[in-house]
Each structure stands twice: as structure tokens, then as C-alpha cells.
Amino acid sequence: GQVAFMRLKELHGTDAQDIFTAFLDIFDKHGLLEKLEIITTDGAEVLLGWKNGFGAKLRAKLGRLLHLHCIAHKFQLASADAFNEPEMVDIDRGLSAIYNLVHKSAKRIDELAVLNAKYDEEKRDKAARLIVKAIRKFCKTRWLSRDSATTSILDKLDAVMQLVQTLDDKAGGRMDQEDEAKGAMKLTELAARMLDFPFLLLLHWTGDITAQLATVCRLMHAVRDHFVGHARFLKPHAPT
């Protein structure tokens, strides 16, 4: 479906009434309030609260409204909780460390492309090396970020492992002070992890699991879009 961004508006507060007032101001000016059938928000109480939340106030004014907790936000909450174990936190740190290491210079990106060509028959020629898929950045607040970051590494894992080991050998154990200040995974630690069987096993497991979850999440988005198209024929009711 088509996505349209209407505008940004500064809030004078963060409670349900402040959000409600700002929302009405925008939608009234554009003549869209009476056309509103369904809204999707995250699960914050100030938004989703059945009696005093933003959705409740809007529903009371309009007399009808379907208010859904965003499936993407639910996915993010569940995955963040599942990946809060120490071993999985280590995977997240590894994803960020690999991205930072490769994308600090165009030279490393090119080195990775050349290495990847050695392991991929389809990328033997120079032109193909130049368009090798990049390592994707991992961001905890983006719901599909872990899947895209993990997949982008697993797709070229042999090349990534060789690049990390080569850079670590050249560094001779030296560590980037900027990375140290940020608490990032050090190059020597990353190089050791890339040779650690449990770490690699978890990395593959993460790729398998997040790929399935991402597929389900995209499917739910498609179902939601279809559902929104028929929302006007449904009558919302209070939960029992």
C-alpha cells in the first residue's frame, strides 16, 4: 500500500491528552478526521490504554475506531527480550563490530568484495566484485535490522572471516581507541570470535530464526493492509 507522511508537530506534553490535542489539530485542518477508520500505534499505555489512552479519547470522539498494536513493534519487543541473554548480546556486538570494521574505509569494502569473489563463482569477474552486497548496519530499534545484518554477513561469511583475520594480523594486536571508548568489540576479540565454533553456531542460528520471524512479520503486515481495507465494515467492541 501507499505510505504518506503528513507532518511533524511539536508536543507540549507527553500524556494522552497532549497527543490527542495535537492529532486533532492536524487531522481537522486537513478534513480527514471523519474519514478515519483505523489507527496503529506502539503498545505504550498512553496510546493503547483502553479507558484513558489516546486511542480511547479518539474513539470516544468519533464513536467508532479500530486501534491496533503495531505488529512490527510487537516483533521488536519480543526479539529484544529473546536476544537479551549474554550469548545473544555477544552476537549483537559482533554484528556491529563487523559493520564498523568493514565500513570504516572504502578500501576495506573493496577488499571484502575481492575476497568474496574467491568464494563465489558468480562474482569472479571485476564488474561483479564491485556490486557485492554490503554489510548491513545493525540497529536494535529497527525491527528487521537484526535479520538484514545477519543475512548480509552469512551471505559472505568466508570472506568476512578472512578479512577480519587479515586485519587482525596486520594490526598486531593494536586496538582502535575510538572503538574502545564506545565499548565496542575489539578487533582481537572479534577475530577470536570468528574462529569460535559456539559463536559461529549462534550466528547461523540467529540467521535461521530471524529470517523466519521476518517472513512472518512481513506476512502480518500484508494481512494488516488487507484488513485495513475492510475496516469500515467492522464494528469494534470492548475487550472482555
CSV table of C-alpha atoms in Angstrom, one decimal:
chain,number,residue,atom,x,y,z
A,1,GLY,CA,0.0,0.0,0.0
A,2,GLN,CA,0.9,3.6,-0.3
A,3,VAL,CA,2.6,5.4,2.6
A,4,ALA,CA,2.2,9.2,3.1
A,5,PHE,CA,3.8,11.3,5.8
A,6,MET,CA,1.6,14.2,6.8
A,7,ARG,CA,3.7,16.4,9.1
A,8,LEU,CA,5.7,16.7,12.3
A,9,LYS,CA,4.2,18.6,15.2
A,10,GLU,CA,5.8,19.6,18.5
A,11,LEU,CA,4.1,18.3,21.6
A,12,HIS,CA,3.6,20.4,24.7
A,13,GLY,CA,3.5,17.3,26.8
A,14,THR,CA,3.6,13.5,26.6
A,15,ASP,CA,0.3,12.4,28.1
A,16,ALA,CA,-2.7,11.1,26.2
A,17,GLN,CA,-4.5,14.5,26.2
A,18,ASP,CA,-1.5,16.3,24.7
A,19,ILE,CA,-1.2,13.7,21.9
A,20,PHE,CA,-4.9,13.7,21.3
A,21,THR,CA,-5.0,17.5,21.0
A,22,ALA,CA,-2.1,17.6,18.6
A,23,PHE,CA,-3.6,14.8,16.5
A,24,LEU,CA,-7.0,16.6,16.3
A,25,ASP,CA,-5.3,19.8,15.2
A,26,ILE,CA,-3.6,18.1,12.3
A,27,PHE,CA,-6.5,16.0,11.1
A,28,ASP,CA,-9.1,18.7,11.5
A,29,LYS,CA,-7.1,21.1,9.4
A,30,HIS,CA,-6.9,18.6,6.6
A,31,GLY,CA,-10.5,17.5,6.8
A,32,LEU,CA,-9.5,13.9,7.5
A,33,LEU,CA,-10.9,13.2,11.0
A,34,GLU,CA,-14.3,12.0,9.9
A,35,LYS,CA,-12.7,9.6,7.4
A,36,LEU,CA,-10.5,7.9,10.0
A,37,GLU,CA,-11.4,4.2,10.4
A,38,ILE,CA,-8.3,2.6,11.9
A,39,ILE,CA,-5.0,3.6,13.6
A,40,THR,CA,-1.9,1.6,14.5
A,41,THR,CA,0.4,2.6,17.4
A,42,ASP,CA,3.0,1.0,19.6
A,43,GLY,CA,1.9,-0.5,22.9
A,44,ALA,CA,2.6,2.4,25.3
A,45,GLU,CA,-0.2,2.8,27.9
A,46,VAL,CA,-0.5,6.4,27.0
A,47,LEU,CA,-1.5,5.4,23.5
A,48,LEU,CA,-3.2,2.0,23.9
A,49,GLY,CA,-4.9,2.4,27.3
A,50,TRP,CA,-8.5,1.3,26.9
A,51,LYS,CA,-10.1,3.9,29.2
A,52,ASN,CA,-7.8,7.0,29.2
A,53,GLY,CA,-5.3,6.4,26.4
A,54,PHE,CA,-5.0,8.4,23.2
A,55,GLY,CA,-7.0,5.8,21.2
A,56,ALA,CA,-9.8,5.8,23.8
A,57,LYS,CA,-10.2,9.6,23.6
A,58,LEU,CA,-10.2,9.4,19.8
A,59,ARG,CA,-12.7,6.5,19.8
A,60,ALA,CA,-15.0,8.5,22.2
A,61,LYS,CA,-15.0,11.5,19.9
A,62,LEU,CA,-15.5,9.6,16.6
A,63,GLY,CA,-17.9,6.9,18.1
A,64,ARG,CA,-16.1,4.2,16.2
A,65,LEU,CA,-12.4,3.3,15.6
A,66,LEU,CA,-10.2,0.3,15.4
A,67,HIS,CA,-7.0,0.7,17.3
A,68,LEU,CA,-4.3,-1.9,16.8
A,69,HIS,CA,-1.0,-2.5,18.5
A,70,CYS,CA,1.6,-2.4,15.7
A,71,ILE,CA,2.8,-5.9,14.7
A,72,ALA,CA,6.3,-4.5,13.9
A,73,HIS,CA,6.5,-3.1,17.5
A,74,LYS,CA,5.4,-6.4,18.9
A,75,PHE,CA,8.0,-8.2,16.9
A,76,GLN,CA,10.7,-5.8,18.1
A,77,LEU,CA,9.7,-6.2,21.8
A,78,ALA,CA,9.7,-10.0,21.5
A,79,SER,CA,13.0,-10.2,19.7
A,80,ALA,CA,14.7,-7.7,22.0
A,81,ASP,CA,13.6,-9.8,25.0
A,82,ALA,CA,14.7,-13.1,23.4
A,83,PHE,CA,18.1,-11.7,22.5
A,84,ASN,CA,18.8,-10.3,25.9
A,85,GLU,CA,20.8,-13.4,27.0
A,86,PRO,CA,24.6,-12.9,27.4
A,87,GLU,CA,25.4,-15.1,24.4
A,88,MET,CA,23.0,-13.3,22.2
A,89,VAL,CA,24.2,-9.9,23.3
A,90,ASP,CA,27.6,-11.1,22.1
A,91,ILE,CA,26.1,-11.8,18.7
A,92,ASP,CA,24.7,-8.3,18.5
A,93,ARG,CA,28.1,-6.9,19.4
A,94,GLY,CA,29.7,-9.0,16.7
A,95,LEU,CA,27.2,-7.7,14.1
A,96,SER,CA,28.0,-4.1,15.0
A,97,ALA,CA,31.8,-4.8,15.1
A,98,ILE,CA,31.8,-6.3,11.7
A,99,TYR,CA,29.9,-3.5,10.2
A,100,ASN,CA,32.1,-0.8,11.8
A,101,LEU,CA,35.2,-2.7,10.7
A,102,VAL,CA,34.3,-3.0,7.1
A,103,HIS,CA,32.6,0.3,6.5
A,104,LYS,CA,35.3,2.5,8.0
A,105,SER,CA,37.0,2.7,4.7
A,106,ALA,CA,36.3,2.2,1.0
A,107,LYS,CA,39.4,0.1,0.8
A,108,ARG,CA,38.1,-2.5,3.3
A,109,ILE,CA,34.8,-2.7,1.4
A,110,ASP,CA,36.7,-3.4,-1.8
A,111,GLU,CA,38.9,-5.9,-0.1
A,112,LEU,CA,35.8,-7.7,1.1
A,113,ALA,CA,34.4,-7.7,-2.4
A,114,VAL,CA,37.7,-9.2,-3.8
A,115,LEU,CA,37.8,-11.9,-1.1
A,116,ASN,CA,34.1,-12.7,-1.7
A,117,ALA,CA,34.8,-13.3,-5.4
A,118,LYS,CA,37.2,-16.0,-4.4
A,119,TYR,CA,34.4,-17.9,-2.7
A,120,ASP,CA,31.6,-17.2,-5.1
A,121,GLU,CA,31.9,-18.4,-8.7
A,122,GLU,CA,29.3,-15.9,-9.8
A,123,LYS,CA,31.5,-13.0,-8.7
A,124,ARG,CA,34.7,-13.9,-10.5
A,125,ASP,CA,34.8,-11.0,-12.9
A,126,LYS,CA,35.7,-7.5,-11.8
A,127,ALA,CA,32.4,-5.9,-12.5
A,128,ALA,CA,30.6,-8.4,-10.3
A,129,ARG,CA,33.0,-7.7,-7.4
A,130,LEU,CA,32.1,-4.0,-7.5
A,131,ILE,CA,28.5,-4.7,-6.8
A,132,VAL,CA,28.8,-7.2,-4.0
A,133,LYS,CA,26.1,-6.7,-1.4
A,134,ALA,CA,27.2,-4.5,1.5
A,135,ILE,CA,27.3,-5.5,5.2
A,136,ARG,CA,24.1,-4.1,6.7
A,137,LYS,CA,24.1,-2.0,9.8
A,138,PHE,CA,22.5,-3.5,13.0
A,139,CYS,CA,20.2,-1.2,14.9
A,140,LYS,CA,18.3,-2.5,18.0
A,141,THR,CA,15.4,-0.2,17.4
A,142,ARG,CA,14.7,-1.3,13.8
A,143,TRP,CA,12.5,-4.4,13.7
A,144,LEU,CA,14.1,-6.1,10.7
A,145,SER,CA,17.6,-4.8,11.3
A,146,ARG,CA,18.9,-8.0,13.0
A,147,ASP,CA,17.8,-10.1,10.2
A,148,SER,CA,19.2,-8.0,7.4
A,149,ALA,CA,22.6,-7.5,9.3
A,150,THR,CA,22.9,-11.3,10.0
A,151,THR,CA,22.0,-12.3,6.5
A,152,SER,CA,24.4,-9.8,4.9
A,153,ILE,CA,27.2,-11.4,6.9
A,154,LEU,CA,26.3,-15.0,6.4
A,155,ASP,CA,26.0,-14.5,2.7
A,156,LYS,CA,29.7,-13.8,2.6
A,157,LEU,CA,30.9,-15.4,5.8
A,158,ASP,CA,34.1,-16.9,4.5
A,159,ALA,CA,35.2,-13.6,3.0
A,160,VAL,CA,34.3,-11.8,6.3
A,161,MET,CA,36.2,-14.3,8.4
A,162,GLN,CA,39.3,-14.0,6.2
A,163,LEU,CA,39.2,-10.1,6.2
A,164,VAL,CA,38.9,-10.0,10.0
A,165,GLN,CA,41.8,-12.3,10.4
A,166,THR,CA,43.9,-10.5,7.9
A,167,LEU,CA,43.3,-7.1,9.5
A,168,ASP,CA,44.0,-8.5,13.0
A,169,ASP,CA,47.3,-9.9,11.8
A,170,LYS,CA,48.3,-6.6,10.3
A,171,ALA,CA,47.2,-4.7,13.4
A,172,GLY,CA,49.5,-6.9,15.6
A,173,GLY,CA,47.1,-6.8,18.5
A,174,ARG,CA,46.7,-3.0,18.4
A,175,MET,CA,43.2,-1.7,19.1
A,176,ASP,CA,41.2,1.3,17.8
A,177,GLN,CA,41.0,3.7,20.7
A,178,GLU,CA,37.7,5.1,19.4
A,179,ASP,CA,36.1,1.6,19.4
A,180,GLU,CA,37.5,1.1,22.9
A,181,ALA,CA,35.9,4.3,24.2
A,182,LYS,CA,32.5,3.2,22.8
A,183,GLY,CA,32.7,-0.2,24.4
A,184,ALA,CA,32.6,-1.9,21.0
A,185,MET,CA,34.0,-5.4,20.4
A,186,LYS,CA,37.8,-5.1,19.8
A,187,LEU,CA,39.4,-6.3,16.7
A,188,THR,CA,41.3,-9.0,18.5
A,189,GLU,CA,38.1,-10.2,20.3
A,190,LEU,CA,36.2,-10.2,17.0
A,191,ALA,CA,39.0,-12.2,15.3
A,192,ALA,CA,38.8,-14.8,18.1
A,193,ARG,CA,35.0,-15.0,17.9
A,194,MET,CA,35.2,-15.6,14.2
A,195,LEU,CA,37.1,-18.8,14.9
A,196,ASP,CA,34.9,-19.8,17.9
A,197,PHE,CA,32.5,-22.6,17.0
A,198,PRO,CA,29.8,-21.7,19.5
A,199,PHE,CA,29.8,-18.1,18.3
A,200,LEU,CA,29.5,-19.2,14.6
A,201,LEU,CA,26.8,-21.7,15.5
A,202,LEU,CA,24.8,-19.0,17.3
A,203,LEU,CA,25.3,-16.7,14.3
A,204,HIS,CA,23.9,-19.2,11.9
A,205,TRP,CA,21.0,-20.0,14.4
A,206,THR,CA,20.3,-16.2,14.6
A,207,GLY,CA,20.1,-16.0,10.8
A,208,ASP,CA,17.8,-19.0,10.6
A,209,ILE,CA,15.4,-17.7,13.3
A,210,THR,CA,15.3,-14.0,12.3
A,211,ALA,CA,14.7,-14.9,8.7
A,212,GLN,CA,11.6,-16.9,9.7
A,213,LEU,CA,10.4,-14.2,12.1
A,214,ALA,CA,10.9,-11.5,9.4
A,215,THR,CA,8.9,-13.5,6.9
A,216,VAL,CA,6.0,-13.9,9.4
A,217,CYS,CA,6.2,-10.2,10.3
A,218,ARG,CA,6.0,-9.2,6.6
A,219,LEU,CA,3.1,-11.5,6.1
A,220,MET,CA,1.3,-10.0,9.1
A,221,HIS,CA,1.9,-6.5,7.6
A,222,ALA,CA,0.3,-7.7,4.3
A,223,VAL,CA,-2.7,-9.2,6.3
A,224,ARG,CA,-3.0,-5.9,8.2
A,225,ASP,CA,-3.1,-3.9,5.0
A,226,HIS,CA,-5.8,-6.2,3.7
A,227,PHE,CA,-7.6,-5.9,7.0
A,228,VAL,CA,-7.4,-2.0,6.9
A,229,GLY,CA,-9.0,-2.0,3.5
A,230,HIS,CA,-12.1,-3.7,5.0
A,231,ALA,CA,-12.1,-2.0,8.4
A,232,ARG,CA,-15.1,0.2,7.6
A,233,PHE,CA,-17.3,-2.9,7.6
A,234,LEU,CA,-16.3,-4.0,11.1
A,235,LYS,CA,-17.7,-2.9,14.4
A,236,PRO,CA,-15.1,-2.6,17.2
A,237,HIS,CA,-16.1,-3.7,20.6
A,238,ALA,CA,-14.7,-3.5,24.1
A,239,PRO,CA,-12.5,-6.4,25.1
A,240,THR,CA,-14.0,-8.9,27.5
